[in-house]
XYZ file of C-alpha atoms in Angstrom:
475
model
C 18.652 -12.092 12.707
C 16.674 -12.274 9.432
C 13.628 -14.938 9.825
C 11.734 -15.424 6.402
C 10.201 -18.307 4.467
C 12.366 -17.253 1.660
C 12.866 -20.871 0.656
C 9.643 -21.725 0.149
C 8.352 -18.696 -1.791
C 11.278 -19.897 -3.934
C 10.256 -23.593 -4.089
C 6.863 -22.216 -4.555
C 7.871 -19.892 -7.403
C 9.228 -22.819 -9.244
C 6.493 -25.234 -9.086
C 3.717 -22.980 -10.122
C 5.318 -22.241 -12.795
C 4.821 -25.079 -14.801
C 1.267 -25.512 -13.781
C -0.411 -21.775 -14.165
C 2.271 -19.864 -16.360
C 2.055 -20.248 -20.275
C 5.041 -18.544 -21.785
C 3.217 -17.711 -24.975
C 0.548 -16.200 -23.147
C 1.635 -14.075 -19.897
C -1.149 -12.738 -18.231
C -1.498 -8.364 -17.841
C -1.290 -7.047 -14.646
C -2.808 -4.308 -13.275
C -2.113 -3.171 -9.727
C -4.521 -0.298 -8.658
C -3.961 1.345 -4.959
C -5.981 3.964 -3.485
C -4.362 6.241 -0.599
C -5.542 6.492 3.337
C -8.750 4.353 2.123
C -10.252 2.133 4.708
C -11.138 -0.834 5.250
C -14.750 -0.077 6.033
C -14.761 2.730 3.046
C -16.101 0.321 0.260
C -19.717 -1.219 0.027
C -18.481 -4.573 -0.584
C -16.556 -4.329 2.961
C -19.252 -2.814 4.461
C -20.034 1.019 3.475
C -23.632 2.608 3.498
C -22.902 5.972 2.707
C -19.953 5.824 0.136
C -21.191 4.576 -3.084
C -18.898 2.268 -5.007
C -20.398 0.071 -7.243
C -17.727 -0.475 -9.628
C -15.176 -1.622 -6.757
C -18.052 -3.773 -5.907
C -18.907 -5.190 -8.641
C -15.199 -6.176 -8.850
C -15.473 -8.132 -6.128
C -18.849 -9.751 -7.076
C -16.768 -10.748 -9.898
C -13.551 -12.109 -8.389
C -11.913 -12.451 -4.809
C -12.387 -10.565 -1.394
C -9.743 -10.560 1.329
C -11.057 -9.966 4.813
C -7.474 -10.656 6.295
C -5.190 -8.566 3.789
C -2.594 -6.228 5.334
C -0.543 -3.080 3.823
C 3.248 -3.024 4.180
C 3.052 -1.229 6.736
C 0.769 2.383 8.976
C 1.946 4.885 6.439
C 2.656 5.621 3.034
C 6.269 5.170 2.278
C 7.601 2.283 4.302
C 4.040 0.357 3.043
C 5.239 1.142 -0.151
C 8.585 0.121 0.385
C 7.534 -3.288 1.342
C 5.069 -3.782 -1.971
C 7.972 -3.096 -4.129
C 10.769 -5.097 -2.452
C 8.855 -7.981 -0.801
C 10.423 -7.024 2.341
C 8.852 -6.732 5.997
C 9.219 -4.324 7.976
C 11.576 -5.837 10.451
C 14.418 -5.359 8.028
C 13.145 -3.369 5.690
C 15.502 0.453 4.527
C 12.396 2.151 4.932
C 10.747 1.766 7.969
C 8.878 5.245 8.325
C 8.307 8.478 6.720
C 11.506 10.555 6.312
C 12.587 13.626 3.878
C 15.407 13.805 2.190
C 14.817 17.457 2.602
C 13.424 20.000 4.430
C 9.503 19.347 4.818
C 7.838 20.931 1.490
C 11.443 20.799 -0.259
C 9.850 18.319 -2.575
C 13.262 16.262 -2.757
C 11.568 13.298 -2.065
C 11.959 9.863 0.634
C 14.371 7.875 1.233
C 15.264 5.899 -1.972
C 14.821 1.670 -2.471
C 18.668 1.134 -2.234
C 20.785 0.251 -5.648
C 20.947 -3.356 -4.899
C 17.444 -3.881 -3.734
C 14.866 -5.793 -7.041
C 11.439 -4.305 -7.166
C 8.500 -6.231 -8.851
C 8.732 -3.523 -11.966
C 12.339 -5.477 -12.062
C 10.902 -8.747 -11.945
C 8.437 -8.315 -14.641
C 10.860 -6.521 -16.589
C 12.971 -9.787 -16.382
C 9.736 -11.676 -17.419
C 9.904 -9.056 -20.974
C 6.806 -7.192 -19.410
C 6.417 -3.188 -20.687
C 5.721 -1.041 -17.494
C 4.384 1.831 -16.469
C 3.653 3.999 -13.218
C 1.256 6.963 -12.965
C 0.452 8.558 -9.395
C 2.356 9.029 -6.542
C 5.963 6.843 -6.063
C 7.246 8.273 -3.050
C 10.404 6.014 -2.688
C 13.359 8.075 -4.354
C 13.491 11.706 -6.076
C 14.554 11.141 -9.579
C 18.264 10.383 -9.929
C 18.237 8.564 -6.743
C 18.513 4.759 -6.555
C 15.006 4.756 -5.818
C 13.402 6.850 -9.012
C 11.422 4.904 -11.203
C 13.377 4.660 -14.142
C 16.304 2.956 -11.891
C 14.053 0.439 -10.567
C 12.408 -0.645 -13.769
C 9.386 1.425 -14.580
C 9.241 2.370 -18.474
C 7.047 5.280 -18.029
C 6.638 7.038 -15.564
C 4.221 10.147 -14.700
C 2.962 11.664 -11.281
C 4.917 12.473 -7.895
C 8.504 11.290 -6.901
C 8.127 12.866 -3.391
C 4.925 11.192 -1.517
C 4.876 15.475 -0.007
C 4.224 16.884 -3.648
C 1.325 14.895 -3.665
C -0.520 17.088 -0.870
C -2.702 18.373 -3.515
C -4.823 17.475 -6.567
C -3.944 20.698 -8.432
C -0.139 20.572 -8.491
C 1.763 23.172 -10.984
C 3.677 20.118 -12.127
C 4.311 16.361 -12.270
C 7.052 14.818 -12.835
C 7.977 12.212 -16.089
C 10.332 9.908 -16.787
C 13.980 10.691 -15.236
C 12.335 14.022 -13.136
C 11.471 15.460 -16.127
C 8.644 18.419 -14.622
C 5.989 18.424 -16.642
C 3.877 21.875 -16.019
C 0.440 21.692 -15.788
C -1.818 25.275 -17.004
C -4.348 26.817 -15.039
C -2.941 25.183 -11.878
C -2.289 26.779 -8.398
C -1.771 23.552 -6.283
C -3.549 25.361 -2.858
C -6.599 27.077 -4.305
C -7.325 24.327 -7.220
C -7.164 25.063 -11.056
C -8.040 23.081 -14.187
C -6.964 20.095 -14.015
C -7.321 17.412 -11.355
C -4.505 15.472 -11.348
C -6.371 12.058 -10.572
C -8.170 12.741 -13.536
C -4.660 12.898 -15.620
C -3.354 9.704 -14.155
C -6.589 7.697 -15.393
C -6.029 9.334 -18.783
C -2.745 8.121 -18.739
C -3.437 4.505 -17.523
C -6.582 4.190 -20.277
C -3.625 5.597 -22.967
C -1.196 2.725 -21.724
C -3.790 0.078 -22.063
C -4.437 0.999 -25.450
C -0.957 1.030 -26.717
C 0.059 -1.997 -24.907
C -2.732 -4.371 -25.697
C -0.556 -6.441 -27.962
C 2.149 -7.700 -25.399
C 2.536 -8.039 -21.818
C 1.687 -5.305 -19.247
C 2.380 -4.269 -16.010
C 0.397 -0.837 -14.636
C 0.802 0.344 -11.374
C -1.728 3.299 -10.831
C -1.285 4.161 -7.187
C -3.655 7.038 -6.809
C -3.957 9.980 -4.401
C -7.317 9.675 -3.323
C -8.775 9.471 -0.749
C -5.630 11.068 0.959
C -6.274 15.127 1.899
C -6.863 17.692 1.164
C -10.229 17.577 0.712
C -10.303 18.541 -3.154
C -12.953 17.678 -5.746
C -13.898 19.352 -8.611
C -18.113 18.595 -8.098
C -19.793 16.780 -5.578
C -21.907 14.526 -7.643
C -24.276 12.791 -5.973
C -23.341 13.673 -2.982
C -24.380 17.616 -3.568
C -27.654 18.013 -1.703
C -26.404 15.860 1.447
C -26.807 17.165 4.754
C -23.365 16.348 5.568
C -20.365 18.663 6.195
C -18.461 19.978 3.356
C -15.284 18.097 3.893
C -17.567 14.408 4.426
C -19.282 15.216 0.692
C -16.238 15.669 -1.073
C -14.298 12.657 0.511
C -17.411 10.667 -0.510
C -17.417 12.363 -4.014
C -13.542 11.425 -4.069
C -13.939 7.573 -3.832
C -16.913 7.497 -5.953
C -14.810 9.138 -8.912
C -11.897 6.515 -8.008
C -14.370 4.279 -8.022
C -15.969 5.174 -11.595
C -12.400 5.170 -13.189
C -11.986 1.251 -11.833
C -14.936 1.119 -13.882
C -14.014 2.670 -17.138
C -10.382 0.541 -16.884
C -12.264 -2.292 -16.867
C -14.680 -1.718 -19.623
C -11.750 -0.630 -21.187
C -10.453 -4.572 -21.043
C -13.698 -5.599 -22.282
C -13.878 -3.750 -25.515
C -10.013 -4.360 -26.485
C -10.638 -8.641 -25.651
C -8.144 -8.883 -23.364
C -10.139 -9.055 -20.287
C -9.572 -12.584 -19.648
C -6.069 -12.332 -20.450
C -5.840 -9.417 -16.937
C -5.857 -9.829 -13.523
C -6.309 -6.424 -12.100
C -5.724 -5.485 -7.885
C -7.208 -2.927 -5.620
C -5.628 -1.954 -2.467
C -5.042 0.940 -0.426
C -1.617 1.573 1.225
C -2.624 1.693 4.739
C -5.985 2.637 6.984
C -7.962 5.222 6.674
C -6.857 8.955 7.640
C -9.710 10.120 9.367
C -9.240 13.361 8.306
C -12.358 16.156 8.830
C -14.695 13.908 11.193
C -14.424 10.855 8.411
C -13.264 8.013 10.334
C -16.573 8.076 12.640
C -19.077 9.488 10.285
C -18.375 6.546 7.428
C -17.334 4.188 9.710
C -14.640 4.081 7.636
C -12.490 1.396 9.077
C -15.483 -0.668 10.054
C -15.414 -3.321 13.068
C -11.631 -2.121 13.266
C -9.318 -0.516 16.013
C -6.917 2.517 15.313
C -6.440 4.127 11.829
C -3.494 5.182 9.574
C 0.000 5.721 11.442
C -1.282 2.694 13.949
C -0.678 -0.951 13.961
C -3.830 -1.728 15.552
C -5.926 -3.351 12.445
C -7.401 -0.246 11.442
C -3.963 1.037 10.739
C -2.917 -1.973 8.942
C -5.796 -4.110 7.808
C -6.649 -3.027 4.041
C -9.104 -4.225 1.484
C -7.567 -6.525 -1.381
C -9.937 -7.295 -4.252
C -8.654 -9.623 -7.353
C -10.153 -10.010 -10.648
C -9.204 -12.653 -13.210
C -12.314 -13.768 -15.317
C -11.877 -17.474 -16.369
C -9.156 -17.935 -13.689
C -10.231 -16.487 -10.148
C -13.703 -17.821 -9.346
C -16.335 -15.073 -8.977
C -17.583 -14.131 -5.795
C -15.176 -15.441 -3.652
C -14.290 -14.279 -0.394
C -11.040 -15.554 1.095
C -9.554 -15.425 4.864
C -6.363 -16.395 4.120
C -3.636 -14.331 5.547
C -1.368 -11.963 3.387
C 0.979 -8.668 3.225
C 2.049 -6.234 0.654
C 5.398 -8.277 0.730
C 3.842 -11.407 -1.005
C 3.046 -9.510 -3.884
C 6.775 -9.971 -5.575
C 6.477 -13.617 -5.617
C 2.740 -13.629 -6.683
C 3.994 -11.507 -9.613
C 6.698 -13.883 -10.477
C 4.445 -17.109 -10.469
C 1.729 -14.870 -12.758
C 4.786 -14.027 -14.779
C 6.937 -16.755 -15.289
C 9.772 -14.934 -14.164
C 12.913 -16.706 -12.950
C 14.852 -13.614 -11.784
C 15.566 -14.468 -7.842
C 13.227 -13.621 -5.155
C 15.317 -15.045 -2.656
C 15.654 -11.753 -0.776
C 11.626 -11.809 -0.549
C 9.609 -12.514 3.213
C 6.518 -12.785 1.165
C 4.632 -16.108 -0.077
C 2.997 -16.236 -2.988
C -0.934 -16.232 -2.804
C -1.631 -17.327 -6.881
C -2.605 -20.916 -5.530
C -5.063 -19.424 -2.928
C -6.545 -17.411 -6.202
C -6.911 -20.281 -8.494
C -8.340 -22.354 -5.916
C -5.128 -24.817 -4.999
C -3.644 -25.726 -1.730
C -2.257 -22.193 -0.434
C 0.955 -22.456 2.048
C 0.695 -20.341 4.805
C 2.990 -17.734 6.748
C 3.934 -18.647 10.667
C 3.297 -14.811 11.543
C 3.286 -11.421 9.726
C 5.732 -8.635 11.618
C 5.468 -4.945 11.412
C 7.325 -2.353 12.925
C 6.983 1.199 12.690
C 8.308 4.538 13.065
C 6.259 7.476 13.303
C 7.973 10.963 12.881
C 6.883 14.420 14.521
C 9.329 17.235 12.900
C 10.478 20.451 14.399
C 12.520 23.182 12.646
C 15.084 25.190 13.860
C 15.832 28.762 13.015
C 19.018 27.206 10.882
C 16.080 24.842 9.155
C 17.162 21.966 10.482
C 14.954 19.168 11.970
C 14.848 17.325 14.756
C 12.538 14.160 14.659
C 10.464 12.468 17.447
C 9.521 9.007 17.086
C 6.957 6.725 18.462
C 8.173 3.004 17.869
C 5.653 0.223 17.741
C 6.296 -3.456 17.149
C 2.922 -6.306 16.271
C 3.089 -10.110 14.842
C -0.296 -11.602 13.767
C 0.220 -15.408 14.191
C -2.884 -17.430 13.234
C -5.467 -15.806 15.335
C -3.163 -14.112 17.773
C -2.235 -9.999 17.538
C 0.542 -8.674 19.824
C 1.417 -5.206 19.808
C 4.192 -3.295 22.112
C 4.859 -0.054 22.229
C 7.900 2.355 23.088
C 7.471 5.676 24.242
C 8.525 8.299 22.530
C 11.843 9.320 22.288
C 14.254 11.487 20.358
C 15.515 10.293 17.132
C 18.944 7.946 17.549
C 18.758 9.380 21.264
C 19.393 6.608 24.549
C 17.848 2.898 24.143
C 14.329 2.839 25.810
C 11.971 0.936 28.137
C 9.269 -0.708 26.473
C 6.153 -0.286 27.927
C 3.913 -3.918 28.009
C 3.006 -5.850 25.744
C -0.952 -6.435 24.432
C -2.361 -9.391 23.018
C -5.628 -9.315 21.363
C -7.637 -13.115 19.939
C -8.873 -11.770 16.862
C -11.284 -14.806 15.955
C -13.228 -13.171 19.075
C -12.082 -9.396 18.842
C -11.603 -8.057 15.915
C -11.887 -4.433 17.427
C -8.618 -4.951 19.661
C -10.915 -4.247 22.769
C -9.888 -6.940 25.404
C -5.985 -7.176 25.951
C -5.289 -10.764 27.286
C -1.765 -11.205 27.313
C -1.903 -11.748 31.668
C -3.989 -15.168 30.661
C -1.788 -16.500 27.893
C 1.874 -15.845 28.848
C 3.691 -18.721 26.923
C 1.715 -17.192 23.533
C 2.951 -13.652 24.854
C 6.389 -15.061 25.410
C 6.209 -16.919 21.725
C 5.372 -13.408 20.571
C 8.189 -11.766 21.859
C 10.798 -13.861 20.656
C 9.808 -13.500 16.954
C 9.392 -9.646 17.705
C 12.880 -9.541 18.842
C 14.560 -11.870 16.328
C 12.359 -10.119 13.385
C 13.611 -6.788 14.228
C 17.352 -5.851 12.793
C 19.244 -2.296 13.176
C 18.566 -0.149 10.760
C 21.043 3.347 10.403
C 17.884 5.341 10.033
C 15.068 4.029 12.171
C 16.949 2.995 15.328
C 15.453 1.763 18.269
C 16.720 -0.663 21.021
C 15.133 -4.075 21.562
C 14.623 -5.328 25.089
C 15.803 -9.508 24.615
């Protein structure tokens, strides 16, 4: 059973339309996501040793979510559910899984045919489009490759694997097209960073596109691992480990590129006419000793590949000058899957988002009466792959369910069990106030059983079968 509040992000859609969309003057969007980056690894959210002042000064000058949440613990179902507007519960992608063997580079599985994306909405809306960095839902020629699901140019890494490094050989362009890059030997570094290339790219696109309506996606690599960095920066004389300076030096050169896109929008007058987004796809990695020596998912729980709030829980900054009031800070409650309908109100587009869970949050930006979701549901799949002699896998999965409702976090989890193998016993369920724990420290699901019954009911009728990410749900 599919539970969604698909008829009011539609209702929604409609009437915002005529109140915050001018035809004749479309606003650009830019939608910039960093990779394994924390919720605690920005100064604005809390950071002391990181510097980011560009990031911050973005927020200074816009809107801060405390209460914003990925698509999901890892990269490609997260991913999945910021281009479809679909939760996890019923989502084609609901974990990490090759298409091929592990470093085959033949990508994830792909958005299916009859699935719209946002590029697809905009696209409706007569926006020109463009992704640069790492796509990770369909090799080229799929039904998932960019140029399928309405990106105009392309350039960076179909398969979310090819990505492992910032000196790859090649990238790939519009329709797989591999684009070879000199000096490069993807393990031992080269010439030329790739990060650097997809900021090159983005400033290009700006330039060329300033006369008519935009739509950049720039989902960058860092701070993912390896650990790669062409100079430390500030961050050279540091008593720290090698592996802590570069990850620092990594986020401050995202965070200088943030910079330069906005001055960018300054000098070619069309700041005011942009709304620009920073994410990152899920929690921090924690990679090298990082999680504990930045703090880098702050007050909270667990970290990438979990569904405690660490794993989950993501910054979101806005900035709209003239249109989102500086220096705002907002607790209202949000997923990767309300960014389809939020693009269609900014838009003006009238191409269905029917098939959407999400709600759009453009009134909570512009300061009008925001509806509200009953819950947000995750589930998630994580893979461990083992290879046969005939290179074949076999795949172990650890299945977790959560809901946030209001203040209320329930998570359950199943043990782990081999992939498509026997239905199994779920182990108990937690439940977490997170008004007066945000760190997921005291479980009190034994005082509240009618909430942890409540919970239950939307985990089981949120949750439908899925070919690839099977699991059996206890009614």
């Amino acid at each position: 059973m599919k539970i969604n509040l698909k008829e009011i992000a539609i209702v929604l859609g409609l009437g915002l339309l005529s109140l915050f969309v001018n035809a004749e003057d479309k606003p650009n969007i830019i939608f910039i996501m960093a990779d394994d980056l924390g919720y605690g690894d920005l100064g604005c959210y809390g950071q002391e040793k990181i510097k980011t002042p560009q990031i911050d000064k973005m927020a200074s000058e816009g809107m801060r979510f405390t209460d914003f949440y990925a698509g999901n613990a890892v990269c490609a179902p997260s991913r999945y559910s910021l281009m479809t507007g679909i939760h996890p519960g019923h989502a084609a992608v609901r974990g990490n899984f090759e298409v091929g063997a592990w470093d085959s580079f033949l990508g994830q599985l792909p958005i299916p045919e009859n699935e719209p994306t946002i590029f697809e909405i905009l696209k409706q809306a007569d926006y020109v489009t463009a992704a640069y960095g790492k796509w990770g839902l369909g090799r080229a020629e799929s039904s998932g490759a960019p140029d399928h699901k309405g990106v105009d140019d392309f350039y960076g890494f179909n398969c979310q694997r090819h990505a492992h490094t910032y000196y790859p050989r090649y990238v790939e362009g519009n329709r797989g097209e591999k684009i070879w890059l000199e000096g490069n030997t993807r393990e031992d570094g080269g010439k030329q960073y790739i990060h650097d290339l997809f900021t090159e790219k983005a400033l290009d696109f700006i330039k060329q596109n300033k006369d008519e309506p935009f739509f950049l996606y720039l989902p960058y690599t860092i701070p993912h691992t390896p650990f790669m960095i062409p100079e430390l920066g500030i961050y050279k004389d540091e008593e720290w480990k090698e592996n802590h300076k570069r990850q620092a030096a990594m986020i401050s050169r995202m965070d200088k590129d943030i910079g330069r896109i906005i001055e960018l929008l300054k000098e070619l007058e069309i700041d005011d006419n942009t709304i620009v987004f920073f994410t990152s796809d899920n929690g921090a990695h924690g990679g090298g000793g990082t999680l504990e020596f930045f703090n880098a998912t702050g007050p909270l729980r667990g970290k990438k590949g979990d569904l405690y709030e660490g794993g989950i829980r993501t910054p979101m900054i806005v900035r709209w000058p003239g249109k989102v009031k500086a220096g705002t800070v907002s607790n209202h409650n949000a997923a990767f899957w309300d960014i389809m309908p939020t693009f269609a109100d900014l838009s003006g587009s009238d191409l269905t988002v029917a098939s959407s869970d999400g709600i759009s949050f453009l009134p909570e930006l512009l300061n009008q009466p925001q509806s509200k979701h009953e819950f947000l549901y995750w589930e998630y799949f994580g893979t461990d792959y083992k290879w046969t002699p005939e290179k074949k896998t076999t795949r172990t999965q650890l299945k977790s369910q959560t809901i946030r409702m209001g203040k209320w976090k329930a998570i359950r989890h199943n043990r782990t069990m081999n992939f498509k193998d026997e239905p199994i016993e779920l182990s108990s369920i937690e439940l977490y106030n997170l008004d007066e724990d945000i760190a997921e420290t005291n479980n009190v699901a034994e005082k509240h059983p009618e909430i942890v019954n409540e919970m239950i009911t939307q985990m089981n009728a949120n949750h439908s079968s899925s070919e690839n990410f099977n699991f059996e749900i206890k009614k």
